[in-house]
Structures are given as C-alpha cells and as structure tokens.
mmCIF file of C-alpha atoms and ligand atoms in Angstrom:
data_model
loop_
_atom_site.group_PDB
_atom_site.id
_atom_site.type_symbol
_atom_site.label_atom_id
_atom_site.label_comp_id
_atom_site.label_asym_id
_atom_site.label_seq_id
_atom_site.Cartn_x
_atom_site.Cartn_y
_atom_site.Cartn_z
ATOM 1 C CA MET A 1 137.702 87.499 97.156
ATOM 2 C CA VAL A 2 138.481 90.814 98.843
ATOM 3 C CA LEU A 3 136.830 91.525 102.178
ATOM 4 C CA ILE A 4 135.972 95.240 102.275
ATOM 5 C CA ASP A 5 137.166 96.555 105.635
ATOM 6 C CA GLY A 6 134.757 99.386 106.420
ATOM 7 C CA LYS A 7 136.133 99.730 109.909
ATOM 8 C CA ALA A 8 139.668 100.389 108.691
ATOM 9 C CA VAL A 9 138.508 102.847 106.007
ATOM 10 C CA ALA A 10 136.332 104.626 108.580
ATOM 11 C CA GLU A 11 139.320 105.005 110.927
ATOM 12 C CA GLN A 12 141.396 106.410 108.078
ATOM 13 C CA VAL A 13 138.691 108.943 107.077
ATOM 14 C CA LYS A 14 138.248 110.045 110.706
ATOM 15 C CA LYS A 15 142.011 110.597 110.910
ATOM 16 C CA GLU A 16 141.913 112.694 107.736
ATOM 17 C CA ILE A 17 139.010 114.740 109.124
ATOM 18 C CA SER A 18 140.711 115.324 112.484
ATOM 19 C CA GLU A 19 143.876 116.523 110.718
ATOM 20 C CA GLU A 20 141.824 119.005 108.726
ATOM 21 C CA VAL A 21 139.988 120.170 111.870
ATOM 22 C CA ASN A 22 143.322 120.679 113.649
ATOM 23 C CA ALA A 23 144.527 122.817 110.750
ATOM 24 C CA ILE A 24 141.283 124.851 110.737
ATOM 25 C CA VAL A 25 141.433 125.481 114.484
ATOM 26 C CA ALA A 26 145.191 126.237 114.375
ATOM 27 C CA SER A 27 144.575 128.949 111.803
ATOM 28 C CA GLY A 28 141.879 130.552 113.962
ATOM 29 C CA GLY A 29 138.835 128.907 112.372
ATOM 30 C CA LYS A 30 135.774 127.539 114.130
ATOM 31 C CA ARG A 31 135.637 123.974 115.427
ATOM 32 C CA PRO A 32 132.713 122.214 113.639
ATOM 33 C CA HIS A 33 129.726 121.590 115.917
ATOM 34 C CA LEU A 34 127.188 118.781 115.429
ATOM 35 C CA ALA A 35 124.023 118.570 117.545
ATOM 36 C CA ALA A 36 121.845 115.454 117.782
ATOM 37 C CA ILE A 37 118.300 115.120 119.079
ATOM 38 C CA LEU A 38 117.350 111.734 120.513
ATOM 39 C CA VAL A 39 113.759 110.964 121.495
ATOM 40 C CA GLY A 40 113.043 108.011 123.800
ATOM 41 C CA HIS A 41 115.274 105.051 124.627
ATOM 42 C CA ASP A 42 115.185 102.705 121.629
ATOM 43 C CA GLY A 43 118.249 100.435 121.914
ATOM 44 C CA GLY A 44 119.352 100.834 118.294
ATOM 45 C CA SER A 45 118.952 104.624 118.321
ATOM 46 C CA GLU A 46 120.802 104.910 121.650
ATOM 47 C CA THR A 47 123.732 102.981 120.174
ATOM 48 C CA TYR A 48 123.786 104.959 116.916
ATOM 49 C CA VAL A 49 123.701 108.314 118.694
ATOM 50 C CA ALA A 50 126.354 107.272 121.235
ATOM 51 C CA ASN A 51 128.583 106.205 118.310
ATOM 52 C CA LYS A 52 127.966 109.508 116.534
ATOM 53 C CA VAL A 53 129.011 111.457 119.647
ATOM 54 C CA LYS A 54 132.119 109.254 119.959
ATOM 55 C CA ALA A 55 132.984 109.827 116.297
ATOM 56 C CA CYS A 56 132.686 113.597 116.842
ATOM 57 C CA GLU A 57 135.328 113.351 119.553
ATOM 58 C CA ALA A 58 137.634 111.363 117.256
ATOM 59 C CA CYS A 59 137.241 114.026 114.557
ATOM 60 C CA GLY A 60 137.808 116.942 116.924
ATOM 61 C CA PHE A 61 134.245 118.252 116.579
ATOM 62 C CA LYS A 62 132.153 119.793 119.289
ATOM 63 C CA SER A 63 128.964 117.789 119.846
ATOM 64 C CA THR A 64 125.748 118.404 121.752
ATOM 65 C CA LEU A 65 123.223 115.703 122.591
ATOM 66 C CA ILE A 66 119.662 116.825 123.292
ATOM 67 C CA ARG A 67 117.370 114.187 124.796
ATOM 68 C CA TYR A 68 113.597 114.003 125.096
ATOM 69 C CA GLU A 69 111.356 111.370 126.595
ATOM 70 C CA GLN A 70 109.048 109.344 124.328
ATOM 71 C CA ASP A 71 106.061 111.551 125.214
ATOM 72 C CA VAL A 72 107.570 114.843 124.008
ATOM 73 C CA THR A 73 105.041 116.776 121.926
ATOM 74 C CA GLU A 74 105.561 117.497 118.247
ATOM 75 C CA GLU A 75 105.305 121.192 119.053
ATOM 76 C CA GLU A 76 108.102 121.002 121.618
ATOM 77 C CA LEU A 77 110.355 119.066 119.259
ATOM 78 C CA LEU A 78 109.714 121.452 116.366
ATOM 79 C CA ALA A 79 110.504 124.409 118.650
ATOM 80 C CA LYS A 80 113.907 122.847 119.414
ATOM 81 C CA VAL A 81 114.551 122.302 115.692
ATOM 82 C CA VAL A 82 113.834 125.993 115.038
ATOM 83 C CA GLU A 83 116.114 126.941 117.942
ATOM 84 C CA LEU A 84 118.964 124.873 116.447
ATOM 85 C CA ASN A 85 118.290 126.377 112.991
ATOM 86 C CA ASN A 86 118.893 129.800 114.536
ATOM 87 C CA ASP A 87 121.855 128.863 116.724
ATOM 88 C CA ASP A 88 124.953 130.212 114.960
ATOM 89 C CA ASP A 89 127.247 127.963 116.978
ATOM 90 C CA VAL A 90 125.589 124.791 115.599
ATOM 91 C CA ASP A 91 126.852 124.006 112.096
ATOM 92 C CA GLY A 92 124.695 120.958 111.507
ATOM 93 C CA PHE A 93 122.255 118.745 113.391
ATOM 94 C CA ILE A 94 120.275 115.543 113.135
ATOM 95 C CA VAL A 95 117.065 114.231 114.645
ATOM 96 C CA GLN A 96 117.546 110.507 115.162
ATOM 97 C CA LEU A 97 114.802 108.415 113.518
ATOM 98 C CA PRO A 98 112.455 106.681 114.058
ATOM 99 C CA LEU A 99 110.332 109.099 116.069
ATOM 100 C CA PRO A 100 107.298 108.095 118.166
ATOM 101 C CA GLY A 101 104.081 107.633 116.168
ATOM 102 C CA HIS A 102 102.450 110.860 117.374
ATOM 103 C CA ILE A 103 105.200 112.959 115.738
ATOM 104 C CA SER A 104 105.346 113.513 111.974
ATOM 105 C CA GLU A 105 108.872 112.620 110.843
ATOM 106 C CA GLN A 106 108.328 114.428 107.564
ATOM 107 C CA LYS A 107 107.271 117.596 109.326
ATOM 108 C CA VAL A 108 110.353 117.452 111.522
ATOM 109 C CA ILE A 109 112.653 116.839 108.532
ATOM 110 C CA GLU A 110 111.115 119.703 106.572
ATOM 111 C CA THR A 111 111.464 122.065 109.537
ATOM 112 C CA ILE A 112 115.238 121.520 109.651
ATOM 113 C CA ASP A 113 117.080 124.277 107.771
ATOM 114 C CA TYR A 114 118.414 122.415 104.688
ATOM 115 C CA ARG A 115 121.720 124.274 105.140
ATOM 116 C CA LYS A 116 122.165 122.438 108.485
ATOM 117 C CA ASP A 117 120.614 119.125 107.370
ATOM 118 C CA VAL A 118 123.767 116.993 107.587
ATOM 119 C CA ASP A 119 121.624 113.829 107.327
ATOM 120 C CA GLY A 120 120.648 114.922 103.809
ATOM 121 C CA PHE A 121 116.980 114.052 104.426
ATOM 122 C CA HIS A 122 115.416 117.453 103.602
ATOM 123 C CA PRO A 123 113.632 117.496 100.217
ATOM 124 C CA ILE A 124 115.951 120.281 99.014
ATOM 125 C CA ASN A 125 119.013 118.097 99.646
ATOM 126 C CA VAL A 126 117.310 115.009 98.193
ATOM 127 C CA GLY A 127 116.246 116.990 95.105
ATOM 128 C CA ARG A 128 119.672 118.540 94.608
ATOM 129 C CA MET A 129 121.310 115.127 94.978
ATOM 130 C CA SER A 130 118.985 113.662 92.344
ATOM 131 C CA ILE A 131 120.040 116.267 89.767
ATOM 132 C CA GLY A 132 123.716 116.150 90.692
ATOM 133 C CA LEU A 133 124.031 119.503 92.488
ATOM 134 C CA PRO A 134 126.246 120.050 95.563
ATOM 135 C CA CYS A 135 124.290 119.039 98.685
ATOM 136 C CA TYR A 136 124.379 116.935 101.832
ATOM 137 C CA VAL A 137 124.132 113.315 100.651
ATOM 138 C CA SER A 138 122.567 110.855 103.084
ATOM 139 C CA ALA A 139 125.093 108.940 105.094
ATOM 140 C CA THR A 140 124.720 105.291 104.129
ATOM 141 C CA PRO A 141 124.789 105.758 100.326
ATOM 142 C CA ASN A 142 127.663 108.205 100.669
ATOM 143 C CA GLY A 143 129.608 105.722 102.807
ATOM 144 C CA ILE A 144 129.092 103.035 100.173
ATOM 145 C CA LEU A 145 130.398 105.371 97.439
ATOM 146 C CA GLU A 146 133.473 106.027 99.577
ATOM 147 C CA LEU A 147 134.122 102.279 99.923
ATOM 148 C CA LEU A 148 133.733 101.729 96.164
ATOM 149 C CA LYS A 149 136.142 104.597 95.544
ATOM 150 C CA ARG A 150 138.774 103.544 98.070
ATOM 151 C CA TYR A 151 138.736 99.932 96.847
ATOM 152 C CA ASP A 152 138.953 101.142 93.244
ATOM 153 C CA ILE A 153 135.872 99.150 92.242
ATOM 154 C CA GLU A 154 134.796 99.851 88.665
ATOM 155 C CA THR A 155 131.145 100.908 88.413
ATOM 156 C CA ARG A 156 131.078 102.540 84.963
ATOM 157 C CA GLY A 157 128.836 100.613 82.587
ATOM 158 C CA LYS A 158 128.226 97.883 85.169
ATOM 159 C CA LYS A 159 124.845 96.422 85.992
ATOM 160 C CA CYS A 160 123.974 97.366 89.559
ATOM 161 C CA VAL A 161 120.969 95.950 91.379
ATOM 162 C CA VAL A 162 119.789 97.829 94.465
ATOM 163 C CA LEU A 163 117.559 95.724 96.711
ATOM 164 C CA GLY A 164 115.212 97.971 98.686
ATOM 165 C CA ARG A 165 113.594 101.333 97.958
ATOM 166 C CA SER A 166 113.770 103.195 101.269
ATOM 167 C CA ASN A 167 114.105 106.968 101.227
ATOM 168 C CA ILE A 168 117.348 106.874 103.196
ATOM 169 C CA VAL A 169 119.192 104.063 101.404
ATOM 170 C CA GLY A 170 117.634 102.376 98.348
ATOM 171 C CA LYS A 171 116.367 105.418 96.455
ATOM 172 C CA PRO A 172 119.395 107.702 96.972
ATOM 173 C CA MET A 173 121.758 104.781 96.322
ATOM 174 C CA ALA A 174 120.108 104.098 92.961
ATOM 175 C CA MET A 175 120.280 107.805 92.059
ATOM 176 C CA LEU A 176 123.970 108.029 92.923
ATOM 177 C CA MET A 177 124.962 104.851 91.087
ATOM 178 C CA MET A 178 123.282 106.047 87.892
ATOM 179 C CA GLN A 179 124.781 109.554 88.115
ATOM 180 C CA LYS A 180 127.372 110.739 85.579
ATOM 181 C CA ALA A 181 130.222 110.447 88.071
ATOM 182 C CA CYS A 182 132.831 108.152 89.530
ATOM 183 C CA PRO A 183 131.671 106.034 91.304
ATOM 184 C CA GLY A 184 128.501 106.049 89.231
ATOM 185 C CA ASP A 185 127.785 105.620 85.520
ATOM 186 C CA ALA A 186 126.163 102.244 86.264
ATOM 187 C CA THR A 187 123.011 100.749 84.760
ATOM 188 C CA VAL A 188 120.772 100.565 87.793
ATOM 189 C CA THR A 189 117.793 98.350 88.605
ATOM 190 C CA VAL A 190 115.875 98.735 91.856
ATOM 191 C CA CYS A 191 114.139 95.617 93.187
ATOM 192 C CA HIS A 192 111.799 95.482 96.195
ATOM 193 C CA SER A 193 109.214 93.358 97.936
ATOM 194 C CA ARG A 194 106.799 93.604 94.980
ATOM 195 C CA SER A 195 109.310 92.785 92.221
ATOM 196 C CA ASN A 196 108.395 89.716 90.157
ATOM 197 C CA ASN A 197 111.868 89.007 88.827
ATOM 198 C CA LEU A 198 114.159 89.919 91.715
ATOM 199 C CA VAL A 199 116.212 86.710 91.601
ATOM 200 C CA GLU A 200 116.765 86.918 87.814
ATOM 201 C CA GLU A 201 117.830 90.564 88.104
ATOM 202 C CA CYS A 202 120.304 89.756 90.888
ATOM 203 C CA ARG A 203 121.808 86.873 88.939
ATOM 204 C CA GLU A 204 122.722 89.266 86.127
ATOM 205 C CA ALA A 205 124.158 91.966 88.377
ATOM 206 C CA ASP A 206 127.832 92.936 88.523
ATOM 207 C CA ILE A 207 127.133 94.825 91.759
ATOM 208 C CA VAL A 208 124.434 93.945 94.311
ATOM 209 C CA ILE A 209 123.602 96.453 97.037
ATOM 210 C CA ALA A 210 121.312 94.766 99.565
ATOM 211 C CA ALA A 211 119.249 97.143 101.702
ATOM 212 C CA LEU A 212 116.036 95.269 102.408
ATOM 213 C CA GLY A 213 116.404 94.659 106.124
ATOM 214 C CA GLN A 214 115.751 90.925 105.658
ATOM 215 C CA PRO A 215 118.440 88.811 107.338
ATOM 216 C CA GLU A 216 120.360 86.500 104.968
ATOM 217 C CA PHE A 217 118.008 87.197 102.055
ATOM 218 C CA VAL A 218 120.695 87.052 99.342
ATOM 219 C CA THR A 219 121.917 83.485 98.820
ATOM 220 C CA ALA A 220 124.665 81.981 96.617
ATOM 221 C CA GLY A 221 122.118 80.935 93.977
ATOM 222 C CA MET A 222 121.084 84.567 93.497
ATOM 223 C CA VAL A 223 124.462 85.977 92.447
ATOM 224 C CA LYS A 224 126.913 85.405 89.628
ATOM 225 C CA GLU A 225 130.577 84.532 89.942
ATOM 226 C CA GLY A 226 132.740 87.643 90.542
ATOM 227 C CA VAL A 227 129.905 89.824 91.851
ATOM 228 C CA VAL A 228 130.584 92.844 94.095
ATOM 229 C CA VAL A 229 128.314 92.599 97.164
ATOM 230 C CA ILE A 230 127.505 95.507 99.458
ATOM 231 C CA ASP A 231 125.453 94.462 102.483
ATOM 232 C CA VAL A 232 123.554 97.268 104.201
ATOM 233 C CA GLY A 233 121.491 95.003 106.490
ATOM 234 C CA THR A 234 121.845 95.362 110.244
ATOM 235 C CA THR A 235 119.002 93.371 111.752
ATOM 236 C CA ARG A 236 119.309 92.479 115.425
ATOM 237 C CA VAL A 237 118.760 88.712 115.579
ATOM 238 C CA PRO A 238 118.346 87.187 119.092
ATOM 239 C CA ASP A 239 121.468 85.274 120.136
ATOM 240 C CA ALA A 240 121.666 83.876 123.660
ATOM 241 C CA THR A 241 125.432 83.281 123.338
ATOM 242 C CA ARG A 242 126.085 87.037 123.107
ATOM 243 C CA LYS A 243 126.344 89.327 126.105
ATOM 244 C CA SER A 244 124.040 91.830 124.378
ATOM 245 C CA GLY A 245 121.490 89.055 123.654
ATOM 246 C CA PHE A 246 121.597 89.690 119.892
ATOM 247 C CA ARG A 247 123.903 89.693 116.881
ATOM 248 C CA LEU A 248 123.840 92.031 113.915
ATOM 249 C CA THR A 249 122.868 90.132 110.792
ATOM 250 C CA GLY A 250 123.211 91.362 107.233
ATOM 251 C CA ASP A 251 120.884 90.901 104.257
ATOM 252 C CA VAL A 252 123.409 88.516 102.677
ATOM 253 C CA LYS A 253 124.158 84.888 103.562
ATOM 254 C CA PHE A 254 127.820 85.754 103.885
ATOM 255 C CA ASP A 255 129.348 82.276 104.171
ATOM 256 C CA GLU A 256 127.925 81.042 100.893
ATOM 257 C CA VAL A 257 127.972 84.317 98.909
ATOM 258 C CA ALA A 258 131.531 85.378 99.833
ATOM 259 C CA PRO A 259 133.302 82.595 97.849
ATOM 260 C CA LYS A 260 131.499 83.716 94.654
ATOM 261 C CA SER A 261 132.282 87.416 95.196
ATOM 262 C CA SER A 262 135.161 89.557 93.956
ATOM 263 C CA PHE A 263 134.491 92.076 96.771
ATOM 264 C CA ILE A 264 132.101 91.801 99.718
ATOM 265 C CA THR A 265 131.327 93.808 102.862
ATOM 266 C CA PRO A 266 130.970 91.942 106.167
ATOM 267 C CA VAL A 267 128.320 92.676 108.823
ATOM 268 C CA PRO A 268 129.357 94.120 111.190
ATOM 269 C CA GLY A 269 132.432 96.061 110.055
ATOM 270 C CA GLY A 270 131.444 96.860 106.471
ATOM 271 C CA VAL A 271 128.950 99.595 105.640
ATOM 272 C CA GLY A 272 128.019 100.415 109.263
ATOM 273 C CA PRO A 273 131.194 102.276 110.303
ATOM 274 C CA MET A 274 131.141 104.203 107.007
ATOM 275 C CA THR A 275 127.650 105.540 107.663
ATOM 276 C CA ILE A 276 128.791 107.421 110.743
ATOM 277 C CA VAL A 277 131.922 108.659 109.016
ATOM 278 C CA SER A 278 129.780 110.094 106.192
ATOM 279 C CA LEU A 279 127.867 112.116 108.772
ATOM 280 C CA MET A 280 131.216 113.391 110.025
ATOM 281 C CA LYS A 281 132.198 114.375 106.480
ATOM 282 C CA ASN A 282 128.950 116.304 106.100
ATOM 283 C CA THR A 283 129.546 117.998 109.453
ATOM 284 C CA LEU A 284 132.992 119.099 108.297
ATOM 285 C CA LEU A 285 131.421 120.509 105.109
ATOM 286 C CA ALA A 286 128.826 122.298 107.268
ATOM 287 C CA GLY A 287 131.546 123.694 109.542
ATOM 288 C CA LYS A 288 133.424 125.011 106.524
ATOM 289 C CA LYS A 289 130.169 126.327 104.987
ATOM 290 C CA ALA A 290 131.410 124.521 101.899
ATOM 291 C CA ILE A 291 128.059 123.818 100.256
ATOM 292 C CA TYR A 292 125.618 126.611 101.049
ATOM 293 C CA GLY A 293 127.992 129.363 102.198
HETATM 294 N N1 GUN B 1 117.904 106.200 111.776
HETATM 295 C C1 GUN B 1 118.527 105.228 111.054
HETATM 296 N N2 GUN B 1 119.483 105.765 110.272
HETATM 297 C C2 GUN B 1 119.471 107.097 110.502
HETATM 298 C C3 GUN B 1 120.252 108.170 110.007
HETATM 299 O O1 GUN B 1 121.136 108.028 109.155
HETATM 300 N N3 GUN B 1 119.943 109.399 110.506
HETATM 301 C C4 GUN B 1 118.949 109.597 111.418
HETATM 302 N N4 GUN B 1 118.708 110.843 111.816
HETATM 303 N N5 GUN B 1 118.212 108.615 111.897
HETATM 304 C C5 GUN B 1 118.479 107.372 111.454
#
C-alpha cells in the first residue's frame, strides 16, 4: 500500500510555481495577484482563506483579502465583484463559499469575469472543461488529477466510481476522469445518496473517489483488493482531546480500507493541500494570461 503524500506534493508544486514567478519577475514581468473575498466568520472558511493567503506568499504572489460582515448586501458584494473584474492589477479572484442565505451564490459566480475565475466555477469554465477546452478547472478535481499523475497511477480503461455529485467536486471529477486525456480515459460511474446499487458499484471499482461529506462512509467491505482510494472528505468531527475541539475526518474508514488499497490518500494531508495548490496553479495561469489572453 502506498500512502499518497498530498502535503509533500503540494510543497513541491509550490516550489515549482515560486521558481517560475521569480523568473517572470526577474525578466520584468508582472507578479501574479490573487484577491479573495470572505464574507462572515465561518471557521472553515476563515481557515481556508488564511491558508490561501499563506500559499500566495509561498508562491511569490501578491494577495489581497477583502472582508465583509455576514449582513453585507448582495448589491454591495456584486459591486465589489465588478470592481475586481475591472481592476487590471488583479489577475484572478475568488469569493469564498458558502455565502449567507440572502445572497445568491449563482448570481455572484456568474458576475465574476470568467477570465478571472480562478476557482473555475463560472458556467463558461465549467462548460469548456466538460468539452475539453482550455479553462480554469476547479481546484479539488484538478488537485486529484495532479496526485494521480505524480504517483503514476494508471487510469486508462479503469473503472472509476465517484461518490458524490456536487458541482465543485463530484461532477467535474467525473467529467475529467472520463476525458480523452492522461489522467483520464476511465469508465466512470457517479453514485450519490439516491443510488440503489452504490455498494455493488464500489466493489467493482479500480478507483474510488469519495466526495460525499459523510465521515467514514467507505468501509473495507465496499472495496476490492488493490483499489486506489482518493478521499475528499473533510468533515469536522468534535474531538475533546484536540486543542481545536475537532478533528478532520475523511469519507473513508482509513484503518480498515488502507490494507486493501494499492494507493490511498490520508485525511488530513492528502487531497486538502492539493486543492489550495491547484488554485495557485490557476492564479499563475491567470498572471501569465495563458488561457484567455
Ligand atoms: N468553499 C469550499 N471550497 C471552495 C473553493 O474551492 N472555492 C471557494 N470559493 N469556496 C469554497
């Protein structure tokens, strides 16, 4: 069994990015600039955004954090999005989700200029990704592809089961794994909370990508010997022994699934660090105007 070290790969990719940024700046080019909008004080979102800002520093990017209180109006937020769309110094930006209930996330996403949408959430980027055109690919699926690539995991012709159908992980992940590409070329099945035969599908899978958000959902009895397991789950489960009061728990019962696996990602330290690095890769592409000119 090989433990996939997302943290180590993420460090390596950040180093590669920072070297490229140094070369760009040394030859008189512009330092890439990522802006992030954070609304409210949700613990998870605070942590994610703080880590994104930290990753920008490691990559040599300029970053700007724009904060609003929970009661910001949709109008005010949309005005800021338009301002960032028109700010030539900002190469790419994100609006951290979830947003408060009185704000339409879809409206916000569709107001972002797709050429600066480094999250890859705008319908133009999602559509281009689904037909294999150059675009910003959303961070978690892209990070998983990078892990599969760097660990030389064969996906061509394999049976891949994606658990979960969210817009930001399950759906794009399924699209990418079925694409004529490497990694890709897999036979993909998407299972979700309404699937009748989820366990049977998993048992036949060569690759299981678990993105349901249900702690320890995938058990040893659900996978075959030699399976590749990618665990996207990051549920905060209360844990009084931890200083934070919680521990991050994946969608896979690691202790019993790991011995049956050929490759497996741990939680934390697997997919999580790669997600942020993928955003950094998109920011570098935005800085270089590599996709949309
Ligand atoms: N909330 C959870 N994941 C993400 C992400 O990748 N981007 C943004 N903007 N919000 C998120």
